Coordinates of N, CA and C and ligand atoms in Angstrom, one line a residue:
M1439 N 33.3 -12.9 7.4 CA 33.4 -11.6 7.0 C 31.4 -11.4 6.4
G1440 N 30.5 -10.3 7.2 CA 29.7 -10.9 6.1 C 29.0 -9.1 6.2
F1441 N 28.4 -9.1 5.1 CA 27.9 -7.3 4.7 C 26.6 -7.3 5.1
H1442 N 25.5 -5.7 5.3 CA 24.3 -5.7 5.9 C 24.0 -5.9 4.5
M1443 N 22.9 -6.9 3.3 CA 22.4 -6.0 2.2 C 20.6 -6.2 2.5
E1444 N 20.8 -3.9 2.6 CA 19.4 -4.0 2.6 C 18.5 -3.8 1.3
T1445 N 17.0 -4.8 1.8 CA 16.0 -4.5 0.6 C 14.1 -3.7 0.7
S1446 N 14.1 -3.4 0.5 CA 12.9 -2.2 0.4 C 12.0 -3.5 1.4
Q1447 N 12.0 -5.1 1.7 CA 11.7 -6.1 2.7 C 11.6 -5.9 3.9
T1448 N 13.3 -6.2 4.0 CA 14.2 -5.9 5.0 C 13.7 -4.5 6.5
T1449 N 13.7 -3.6 5.4 CA 13.9 -2.1 5.5 C 12.4 -1.9 6.6
S1450 N 10.9 -2.7 5.3 CA 10.1 -2.4 6.3 C 9.5 -4.0 6.7
L1451 N 9.7 -4.4 7.0 CA 10.2 -5.5 8.0 C 10.3 -4.7 9.4
E1452 N 11.8 -4.4 9.4 CA 11.7 -4.1 10.9 C 11.4 -2.9 11.5
F1453 N 10.6 -1.6 10.8 CA 10.1 -0.7 10.9 C 8.9 -1.1 11.6
Y1454 N 8.4 -1.6 10.8 CA 6.3 -3.0 11.4 C 7.1 -3.2 12.5
K1455 N 7.9 -4.2 12.6 CA 8.4 -4.9 14.3 C 8.7 -3.4 15.0
Q1456 N 9.6 -3.2 15.0 CA 9.1 -1.4 16.0 C 8.2 -0.8 16.4
L1457 N 7.5 -0.8 14.9 CA 5.9 0.4 15.6 C 5.1 -0.5 15.9
K1458 N 4.8 -1.5 15.5 CA 3.5 -2.1 15.5 C 2.3 -2.0 15.8
A1459 N 1.2 -2.9 15.6 CA 0.3 -2.5 14.8 C -0.8 -1.3 16.0
E1460 N -0.1 -0.9 17.2 CA -0.6 -0.1 18.2 C 0.2 1.4 17.7
G1461 N 1.5 1.7 17.3 CA 2.0 2.3 16.4 C 1.0 3.2 15.0
L1462 N 1.0 2.0 14.1 CA 1.0 2.2 12.7 C -0.9 2.9 13.2
K1463 N -1.4 2.5 14.0 CA -3.1 3.3 14.4 C -3.3 4.3 15.2
K1464 N -2.2 5.1 15.7 CA -1.4 6.4 15.7 C -1.4 7.2 14.8
L1465 N -0.5 6.2 13.9 CA -0.5 7.0 12.7 C -1.7 7.1 11.9
A1466 N -2.2 6.5 11.7 CA -3.0 6.3 11.2 C -4.3 7.9 11.2
T1467 N -4.5 8.0 12.3 CA -5.4 9.4 13.1 C -4.5 9.9 12.6
V1468 N -3.6 10.9 12.3 CA -2.8 11.6 11.4 C -2.3 11.6 10.1
Y1469 N -1.9 10.6 10.1 CA -1.3 10.6 8.8 C -3.2 10.3 6.9
T1470 N -4.1 9.5 7.3 CA -4.8 9.2 7.0 C -6.0 8.9 7.6
S1471 N -7.2 8.8 6.9 CA -9.3 8.9 6.6 C -9.8 7.6 6.5
I1472 N -10.2 7.1 7.2 CA -11.3 5.6 7.6 C -12.0 6.4 6.5
K1473 N -12.7 7.1 6.2 CA -13.4 7.6 6.0 C -13.5 8.8 4.5
D1474 N -12.3 9.7 4.4 CA -12.6 9.6 3.1 C -11.7 8.3 2.2
T1475 N -10.9 7.0 2.9 CA -10.6 6.1 1.7 C -11.2 5.0 1.8
L1476 N -12.8 5.1 1.8 CA -13.7 4.4 2.1 C -14.7 5.2 0.5
N1477 N -15.3 6.5 1.6 CA -15.3 7.2 0.3 C -14.7 6.9 -1.0
M1478 N -13.7 7.0 -1.2 CA -12.5 7.3 -2.5 C -13.1 5.8 -3.4
I1479 N -12.8 4.5 -2.5 CA -12.9 3.5 -2.8 C -14.3 2.5 -3.3
R1480 N -14.9 2.7 -2.5 CA -16.7 2.3 -2.8 C -17.5 2.2 -3.5
P1481 N -17.2 3.5 -4.3 CA -18.1 3.3 -6.1 C -17.0 2.6 -6.4
A1482 N -16.2 2.1 -6.2 CA -15.1 1.2 -7.6 C -15.6 -0.3 -6.9
L1483 N -16.7 -0.9 -6.0 CA -16.5 -2.1 -5.8 C -17.8 -2.2 -5.8
A1484 N -17.8 -3.6 -6.2 CA -19.3 -4.2 -6.6 C -19.5 -5.4 -5.2
K1485 N -20.5 -6.2 -4.5 CA -20.2 -7.0 -3.3 C -20.2 -7.8 -4.0
N1486 N -20.3 -8.0 -5.1 CA -19.6 -10.2 -5.4 C -18.4 -9.2 -6.3
D1487 N -17.6 -9.0 -5.9 CA -16.1 -8.7 -6.5 C -15.9 -9.4 -5.5
S1488 N -14.7 -10.3 -6.4 CA -13.3 -11.0 -5.1 C -12.4 -9.4 -4.9
I1489 N -11.8 -8.7 -3.5 CA -10.9 -7.7 -3.8 C -9.9 -8.5 -2.6
L1490 N -8.9 -8.0 -3.0 CA -7.3 -7.6 -2.3 C -7.1 -6.5 -1.7
D1491 N -6.2 -7.0 -0.1 CA -6.3 -5.6 0.5 C -4.8 -5.1 0.5
L1492 N -4.3 -5.1 -0.6 CA -2.3 -5.0 -0.3 C -1.4 -4.8 0.1
A1493 N -0.9 -5.0 1.5 CA -0.3 -4.7 2.3 C -1.2 -3.7 3.7
C1494 N -2.1 -4.6 3.8 CA -3.7 -4.6 4.3 C -3.4 -3.9 5.9
G1495 N -1.7 -4.6 6.2 CA -1.4 -4.0 7.6 C -2.2 -4.7 8.8
Y1496 N -3.0 -3.7 9.3 CA -3.4 -4.6 10.7 C -5.0 -4.8 10.0
G1497 N -5.0 -4.3 8.6 CA -6.5 -4.5 8.5 C -8.0 -3.3 8.4
R1498 N -6.4 -2.4 9.1 CA -7.5 -1.1 8.8 C -8.6 -0.3 8.0
V1499 N -8.2 -0.9 6.4 CA -9.5 -1.1 5.9 C -10.7 -2.0 5.3
T1500 N -9.2 -3.3 5.2 CA -10.5 -4.8 5.1 C -11.2 -5.1 5.9
I1501 N -10.7 -4.8 7.4 CA -12.5 -5.5 8.2 C -13.9 -4.3 8.3
P1502 N -13.4 -3.4 8.0 CA -14.5 -2.6 8.1 C -15.3 -2.5 6.6
L1503 N -14.5 -2.8 5.6 CA -14.9 -3.7 4.4 C -15.7 -5.1 4.3
A1504 N -14.6 -5.7 5.2 CA -15.9 -7.1 5.7 C -17.0 -6.9 6.1
L1505 N -17.1 -5.8 6.9 CA -18.2 -5.8 7.6 C -19.9 -5.5 7.1
E1506 N -19.0 -4.5 5.8 CA -20.4 -4.3 5.1 C -21.0 -5.1 4.0
G1507 N -19.9 -6.2 4.2 CA -20.3 -7.3 3.4 C -19.6 -7.9 2.1
Y1508 N -18.4 -6.7 1.7 CA -17.2 -7.4 0.7 C -16.5 -8.3 0.9
K1509 N -16.2 -9.1 0.2 CA -15.6 -10.0 -0.2 C -13.6 -10.0 -0.7
I1510 N -13.8 -10.2 0.4 CA -12.6 -9.0 0.5 C -10.9 -9.7 1.4
Q1511 N -9.7 -9.7 1.0 CA -9.2 -11.2 1.6 C -7.7 -9.7 2.3
G1512 N -7.2 -10.4 3.2 CA -5.5 -9.2 2.8 C -4.5 -9.9 2.7
L1513 N -3.3 -9.6 2.9 CA -2.0 -9.6 2.5 C -0.6 -8.8 3.2
D1514 N -0.3 -9.4 3.6 CA 1.4 -8.3 4.3 C 2.4 -8.9 4.4
L1515 N 3.5 -8.2 4.1 CA 4.8 -8.4 4.5 C 5.4 -8.7 6.0
S1516 N 4.4 -7.7 6.8 CA 4.3 -8.1 8.3 C 3.4 -8.8 9.5
E1517 N 4.3 -10.0 10.5 CA 3.2 -10.9 10.6 C 3.2 -9.9 12.3
T1518 N 3.7 -9.2 11.9 CA 3.7 -8.6 13.4 C 1.6 -7.6 13.2
L1519 N 1.7 -7.1 11.8 CA 0.6 -6.4 12.0 C -1.0 -7.8 11.5
L1520 N -0.5 -8.6 11.1 CA -1.1 -9.6 10.9 C -1.7 -10.1 12.0
K1521 N -0.7 -9.9 12.6 CA -1.4 -10.3 14.2 C -2.5 -10.0 14.6
E1522 N -2.3 -9.1 14.4 CA -3.3 -8.0 15.0 C -4.5 -8.3 14.4
A1523 N -4.5 -8.2 12.6 CA -5.7 -7.8 11.9 C -6.5 -9.3 12.4
R1524 N -5.3 -11.0 12.4 CA -6.5 -11.9 12.8 C -6.9 -11.2 13.9
H1525 N -6.4 -11.1 15.3 CA -7.0 -10.9 16.6 C -8.7 -9.8 16.0
D1526 N -8.4 -8.5 15.5 CA -9.3 -7.8 14.9 C -10.5 -8.8 14.1
A1527 N -10.4 -9.3 13.5 CA -11.2 -9.2 12.6 C -12.1 -10.8 13.3
V1528 N -11.2 -11.9 14.5 CA -11.9 -13.1 14.9 C -13.0 -12.0 16.3
N1529 N -12.0 -10.5 16.7 CA -13.0 -10.7 17.5 C -14.7 -9.4 16.8
A1530 N -14.5 -9.1 15.6 CA -15.7 -8.6 15.0 C -16.3 -10.1 14.3
G1531 N -15.9 -11.1 14.5 CA -16.9 -12.0 14.1 C -16.9 -12.7 12.7
L1532 N -16.2 -12.0 11.7 CA -15.5 -11.9 10.9 C -14.1 -13.3 10.4
A1533 N -14.7 -13.9 9.1 CA -14.0 -15.6 9.0 C -12.6 -14.3 7.6
I1534 N -11.6 -13.4 7.8 CA -11.1 -13.3 6.6 C -10.1 -13.7 5.9
K1535 N -9.7 -13.8 4.9 CA -8.6 -14.7 4.9 C -7.1 -13.9 5.1
W1536 N -6.2 -14.0 5.7 CA -5.3 -13.3 5.5 C -4.0 -14.3 5.4
R1537 N -2.8 -13.5 4.2 CA -1.7 -14.5 4.0 C -0.9 -12.9 4.9
Q1538 N 0.6 -13.9 4.2 CA 1.9 -13.1 5.6 C 2.4 -13.4 3.1
G1539 N 2.8 -12.5 2.9 CA 3.2 -12.0 1.0 C 4.1 -11.1 1.2
D1540 N 5.4 -11.2 0.2 CA 5.4 -9.8 -0.2 C 4.8 -9.3 -2.2
M1541 N 4.3 -8.7 -1.7 CA 3.5 -7.5 -3.0 C 4.9 -8.2 -4.9
C1542 N 5.7 -8.0 -4.6 CA 6.2 -8.3 -4.8 C 6.3 -10.0 -6.7
A1543 N 6.0 -10.5 -5.2 CA 5.9 -12.1 -5.6 C 4.7 -12.4 -4.7
L1544 N 3.9 -12.3 -5.4 CA 2.3 -12.5 -5.1 C 1.6 -13.6 -4.7
P1545 N 1.4 -14.5 -3.2 CA 1.0 -16.7 -3.9 C 0.0 -16.2 -4.1
Y1546 N -0.7 -15.9 -5.4 CA -1.8 -16.2 -6.0 C -2.1 -16.4 -7.4
R1547 N -2.7 -17.0 -7.7 CA -2.3 -17.4 -9.2 C -3.1 -16.0 -9.8
A1548 N -3.0 -16.3 -11.7 CA -3.5 -15.0 -12.0 C -4.7 -15.7 -12.6
G1549 N -5.4 -13.7 -12.0 CA -7.5 -13.8 -12.3 C -7.1 -14.1 -11.6
T1550 N -7.1 -14.8 -9.7 CA -7.4 -14.6 -8.9 C -8.1 -13.4 -8.7
F1551 N -8.3 -11.7 -8.5 CA -9.8 -10.7 -7.8 C -9.4 -10.9 -9.4
N1552 N -11.1 -9.6 -8.7 CA -11.4 -8.6 -10.1 C -11.1 -6.8 -9.0
K1553 N -10.8 -6.7 -8.1 CA -10.3 -5.7 -7.9 C -9.1 -5.7 -6.5
I1554 N -8.2 -4.9 -6.6 CA -7.1 -5.1 -5.6 C -6.9 -3.5 -4.8
L1555 N -6.8 -2.9 -4.2 CA -6.8 -2.3 -3.0 C -4.7 -1.9 -2.2
C1556 N -4.1 -1.0 -2.9 CA -3.1 -0.6 -2.9 C -3.0 0.3 -1.6
L1557 N -3.0 0.6 -0.4 CA -4.1 2.4 0.2 C -2.1 2.2 1.2
W1558 N -3.4 3.7 1.6 CA -2.4 4.5 2.3 C -0.8 4.6 2.1
C1559 N -0.2 4.7 1.2 CA 0.8 4.9 0.3 C 2.5 3.7 0.9
S1560 N 1.7 2.0 0.7 CA 2.0 1.2 1.0 C 3.1 0.6 0.0
F1561 N 3.1 1.3 -1.7 CA 3.9 1.8 -3.0 C 4.9 2.0 -2.5
N1562 N 4.6 3.1 -2.1 CA 6.0 3.9 -1.5 C 6.8 2.9 -0.2
H1563 N 6.6 2.3 0.0 CA 7.9 1.4 0.9 C 8.9 0.2 -0.2
L1564 N 8.0 0.4 -1.5 CA 9.5 -0.3 -2.6 C 10.6 0.5 -2.9
L1565 N 12.0 0.6 -2.3 CA 12.3 1.4 -2.4 C 13.3 1.8 -3.5
Y1566 N 13.2 0.3 -4.3 CA 13.8 0.1 -5.3 C 12.9 0.0 -6.6
R1567 N 13.6 0.4 -8.0 CA 13.0 0.8 -8.7 C 12.4 -1.0 -9.6
D1568 N 13.1 -2.0 -9.5 CA 12.8 -3.7 -10.1 C 11.8 -3.8 -8.8
D1569 N 11.7 -3.4 -7.8 CA 10.5 -4.3 -6.5 C 9.6 -3.0 -7.5
Q1570 N 9.3 -2.5 -7.4 CA 7.9 -1.4 -7.8 C 7.5 -2.1 -9.2
I1571 N 8.8 -2.4 -10.5 CA 8.0 -2.6 -11.3 C 7.9 -4.5 -11.4
A1572 N 8.2 -5.1 -10.3 CA 7.9 -5.8 -10.0 C 6.2 -5.8 -8.9
A1573 N 6.1 -4.9 -8.4 CA 4.1 -5.0 -7.7 C 3.2 -4.7 -8.9
L1574 N 3.9 -3.9 -9.8 CA 3.2 -3.2 -10.9 C 2.7 -4.8 -11.7
K1575 N 3.5 -5.1 -11.9 CA 3.4 -6.9 -13.1 C 2.4 -7.5 -12.5
E1576 N 2.9 -7.6 -10.9 CA 2.4 -8.8 -9.7 C 0.7 -8.3 -10.0
M1577 N 0.8 -7.3 -9.4 CA -1.1 -7.0 -9.4 C -1.9 -6.8 -10.9
Y1578 N -1.4 -7.1 -11.8 CA -1.6 -7.1 -13.3 C -1.9 -8.6 -13.6
R1579 N -1.2 -9.1 -12.9 CA -1.0 -10.6 -13.5 C -1.8 -11.4 -12.4
V1580 N -2.4 -11.0 -11.0 CA -3.0 -11.8 -11.0 C -5.0 -11.1 -10.7
L1581 N -4.8 -9.8 -11.7 CA -6.3 -8.8 -11.4 C -7.0 -9.9 -13.0
G1582 N -8.3 -10.3 -12.9 CA -8.9 -11.0 -13.5 C -8.9 -9.7 -14.6
P1583 N -9.9 -10.7 -15.8 CA -10.0 -10.1 -16.8 C -10.4 -8.5 -17.2
T1584 N -11.3 -8.3 -16.2 CA -11.5 -6.6 -16.4 C -11.9 -6.4 -14.7
G1585 N -11.1 -7.0 -14.5 CA -10.4 -6.2 -13.1 C -9.3 -4.8 -13.0
T1586 N -9.6 -3.9 -11.1 CA -8.8 -3.5 -11.5 C -7.7 -3.1 -10.3
A1587 N -6.7 -2.2 -10.5 CA -6.2 -2.1 -9.1 C -5.9 -0.7 -8.7
L1588 N -6.3 0.0 -7.3 CA -5.8 1.2 -6.8 C -5.0 1.3 -6.1
V1589 N -4.0 2.2 -6.5 CA -2.9 2.3 -5.6 C -2.5 4.1 -5.2
E1590 N -3.2 3.9 -4.2 CA -2.7 5.4 -3.3 C -1.6 5.5 -2.9
M1591 N -0.7 6.7 -3.5 CA 0.3 6.7 -3.3 C 0.9 8.5 -2.9
F1592 N 1.8 8.6 -1.6 CA 3.0 9.9 -1.7 C 3.2 10.2 -2.4
Y1593 N 3.9 11.7 -3.3 CA 3.8 12.0 -4.2 C 4.8 12.9 -4.1
G1594 N 5.9 13.2 -5.0 CA 7.0 14.1 -5.2 C 6.3 15.2 -5.2
E1595 N 5.1 16.1 -5.9 CA 5.5 17.2 -6.3 C 4.4 17.8 -4.9
D1596 N 3.8 17.3 -3.6 CA 3.5 17.3 -2.2 C 4.1 18.2 -1.5
S1597 N 3.7 20.0 -1.5 CA 4.4 20.5 -0.6 C 4.2 20.4 0.3
D1598 N 3.5 19.6 1.3 CA 3.7 19.1 2.6 C 4.7 18.5 2.5
L1599 N 5.1 17.4 1.8 CA 6.2 16.7 2.1 C 7.5 17.8 2.0
K1600 N 7.5 18.2 1.1 CA 9.2 19.4 0.6 C 8.9 20.2 1.7
S1601 N 8.1 20.4 2.3 CA 8.1 21.6 3.2 C 8.9 20.5 4.5
D1602 N 8.6 19.6 4.5 CA 9.0 19.1 5.7 C 10.1 18.5 5.8
P1603 N 11.2 18.6 7.0 CA 12.3 18.5 6.9 C 12.8 16.8 7.5
A1604 N 11.7 16.2 7.7 CA 11.9 15.1 7.7 C 12.0 14.0 6.9
Y1605 N 11.0 15.2 5.5 CA 11.7 14.1 4.1 C 13.2 15.1 3.0
Q1606 N 13.9 13.2 2.7 CA 15.2 14.1 2.2 C 15.0 13.5 0.8
P1607 N 14.8 14.1 -0.8 CA 14.6 13.2 -1.8 C 16.2 12.5 -1.9
P1608 N 16.1 12.0 -3.0 CA 14.8 10.9 -3.9 C 14.4 9.7 -2.6
F1609 N 15.6 9.6 -1.4 CA 14.8 8.6 -0.6 C 14.1 9.3 0.6
Y1610 N 12.7 9.9 0.6 CA 12.2 10.6 2.1 C 12.7 9.3 3.3
C1611 N 12.9 10.3 4.3 CA 13.7 9.2 5.7 C 12.2 10.3 6.5
S1612 N 11.5 9.2 7.4 CA 10.4 9.6 8.4 C 10.3 9.5 9.5
N1613 N 10.5 9.9 10.1 CA 10.4 9.6 11.8 C 9.5 10.1 12.9
L1614 N 9.0 8.6 12.8 CA 7.7 8.5 12.8 C 7.6 7.9 14.2
E1615 N 7.1 8.5 15.6 CA 7.0 7.6 16.4 C 8.7 7.5 17.1
G1616 N 9.5 7.9 16.3 CA 11.2 7.4 16.7 C 11.3 6.6 16.1
V1617 N 10.9 6.0 15.1 CA 11.6 4.7 14.5 C 11.8 5.7 13.2
I1618 N 12.9 5.1 12.7 CA 12.9 5.3 11.0 C 13.2 4.5 10.1
N1619 N 12.5 5.3 9.7 CA 12.1 4.6 8.1 C 12.1 5.0 6.2
R1620 N 12.6 4.2 5.9 CA 12.8 4.7 4.8 C 11.8 4.5 3.8
I1621 N 10.6 6.4 2.7 CA 10.2 5.3 2.0 C 10.5 6.2 0.4
F1622 N 9.9 5.7 -1.1 CA 10.7 6.4 -2.2 C 9.3 7.3 -3.0
V1623 N 9.7 8.1 -3.3 CA 8.3 9.6 -4.1 C 8.5 9.1 -5.3
H1624 N 7.8 9.3 -5.9 CA 7.4 9.5 -7.8 C 7.2 10.9 -7.5
T1625 N 7.4 11.3 -8.9 CA 6.7 12.3 -9.4 C 5.6 12.4 -10.1
E1626 N 4.6 12.9 -11.0 CA 3.8 12.5 -11.7 C 4.3 11.8 -12.9
R1627 N 5.2 12.7 -13.2 CA 6.5 11.9 -14.0 C 7.5 10.6 -14.1
S1628 N 7.7 11.0 -13.5 CA 8.4 9.5 -12.8 C 7.6 7.9 -13.1
F1629 N 6.5 8.3 -12.3 CA 5.9 7.3 -11.9 C 5.5 7.2 -12.9
M1630 N 4.9 8.2 -14.5 CA 3.9 7.3 -16.1 C 5.5 6.7 -16.0
D1631 N 6.4 7.1 -16.2 CA 8.1 6.5 -17.5 C 7.7 5.0 -16.3
L1632 N 7.4 5.3 -14.7 CA 7.6 3.3 -14.7 C 6.2 3.0 -15.2
L1633 N 5.6 3.2 -15.5 CA 4.5 2.6 -15.6 C 4.6 2.0 -17.7
K1634 N 5.0 2.5 -18.4 CA 5.9 2.6 -19.3 C 6.8 1.4 -18.6
T1635 N 7.3 1.6 -18.5 CA 9.1 0.2 -18.3 C 7.9 -1.0 -18.1
A1636 N 7.1 -1.4 -16.5 CA 6.4 -2.2 -16.1 C 5.7 -2.4 -17.7
D1637 N 5.5 -1.7 -18.2 CA 4.7 -2.0 -19.7 C 2.7 -2.3 -18.9
I1638 N 2.1 -1.9 -18.6 CA 1.2 -0.9 -18.4 C 0.8 0.4 -18.9
A1639 N -0.5 -0.5 -19.8 CA -1.3 0.5 -20.3 C -2.3 0.9 -19.7
N1640 N -2.9 0.5 -19.4 CA -4.3 0.4 -19.5 C -4.3 1.4 -18.3
S1641 N -4.0 2.7 -18.0 CA -3.9 2.9 -15.9 C -4.1 4.9 -16.0
R1642 N -4.4 5.8 -15.0 CA -4.7 6.4 -15.6 C -4.2 7.3 -14.3
L1643 N -4.0 8.1 -13.5 CA -2.8 8.9 -12.1 C -4.3 9.5 -12.0
V1644 N -5.3 10.0 -10.6 CA -5.8 11.0 -10.0 C -4.9 11.7 -9.4
F1645 N -5.5 12.9 -9.0 CA -4.9 13.1 -7.0 C -6.0 14.1 -6.6
G1646 N -5.2 13.3 -5.2 CA -6.7 14.0 -4.5 C -6.6 14.3 -3.3
T1647 N -7.2 14.5 -2.0 CA -7.2 14.0 -0.3 C -7.7 13.3 0.0
I1648 N -6.4 12.7 0.8 CA -7.5 11.7 2.6 C -6.8 12.7 3.5
G1649 N -8.6 12.9 3.8 CA -7.3 13.5 5.3 C -7.3 14.9 5.1
T1650 N -5.7 15.5 5.5 CA -5.6 17.1 4.8 C -4.1 15.8 4.6
K1651 N -4.2 15.2 4.1 CA -3.3 15.0 2.3 C -3.1 14.5 1.2
K1652 N -1.8 15.3 0.4 CA -2.3 15.1 -0.7 C -2.3 14.1 -1.4
R1653 N -2.7 12.9 -2.2 CA -2.0 12.0 -2.5 C -2.2 11.6 -4.2
M1654 N -1.6 10.9 -5.4 CA -1.8 10.0 -5.9 C -2.1 8.9 -6.2
I1655 N -3.4 8.7 -6.7 CA -4.0 7.4 -6.8 C -3.9 6.9 -8.5
L1656 N -3.6 5.6 -8.7 CA -3.6 4.8 -10.1 C -4.4 4.6 -10.3
W1657 N -5.4 4.5 -11.2 CA -6.2 3.2 -11.2 C -5.7 2.5 -13.0
M1658 N -5.7 1.4 -12.6 CA -4.2 0.6 -13.7 C -5.9 -0.9 -13.6
T1659 N -6.4 -0.6 -15.2 CA -7.7 -1.6 -15.6 C -7.0 -2.4 -16.6
K1660 N -7.9 -3.5 -16.4 CA -6.8 -5.1 -17.3 C -7.8 -5.2 -18.7
Ligands
SAM2343 C1 1.8 3.0 6.1 S1 1.4 1.2 6.0 C2 -1.1 1.2 5.1 C3 -1.1 -0.9 6.1 C4 -2.3 -0.3 4.9 N1 -2.7 -0.9 3.5 C5 -3.4 0.7 5.3 O1 -3.9 1.8 5.0 O2 -3.8 0.5 6.5 C6 1.8 -0.1 4.6 C7 1.5 -1.1 4.8 O3 2.6 -2.0 3.7 C8 3.5 -2.6 3.6 N2 4.3 -3.5 3.0 C9 5.8 -2.7 2.7 N3 6.0 -3.3 2.3 C10 5.1 -4.6 1.5 C11 5.9 -5.1 0.7 N4 7.0 -5.9 -0.5 N5 5.1 -6.9 0.4 C12 3.6 -6.8 1.2 N6 3.6 -5.5 2.3 C13 4.2 -4.5 2.4 C14 3.8 -3.2 5.5 O4 4.0 -4.2 6.1 C15 2.4 -2.1 6.2 O5 2.0 -2.8 7.2

């Protein structure tokens, strides 16, 4: 006799295994914009920063930033996507460190990075409060003394999301490329409450648009 126990990690792994990098690359053309993303993050980066692209996927952002000369490495849960990242990086002549891992239990020593990027709603894949708190605390732990983490998320007041029948609260379901995924969407207020529980003091939330999509962006400073 057995039972299925769903976790944020098993849900995401299965979703991206089915979607593959090819499917995610197609979604990127609709749900995000590399130009807007780079414009948002570049002012926060310095060339001697040690940068982690957390939940880097197939390296959509990691590879362009490495090509610009930034010292960046990538971590993702999905070996399927990392395989594509490794392949594309080698083709571009880049020696980027990639690691498979979980953002709720990072395989890095305290203070390893001075910038962490967690982009295009990767944080929304954490379906449970305990996972969300663990990920915030892990980002804080691996940040150096004056480090900054930037977390870009879908958020609950987004009218685009609310009017989309594919999204139902409190766990919004997305049916993308015929594959079902579940994500968790915070409102500004519920996210502020999460930060308080995670004991993250130095942070601010800003609201912006990436491509045509509204986003809530956490800037967390150590
Ligand atoms: C929408 S994609 C975004 C990828 C990348 N950040 C970008 O901007 O192109 C979400 C990513 O989150 C990753 N992910 C989901 N849950 C994760 C976890 N617990 N730890 C690490 N990565 C995770 C997925 O494997 C996927 O690559």
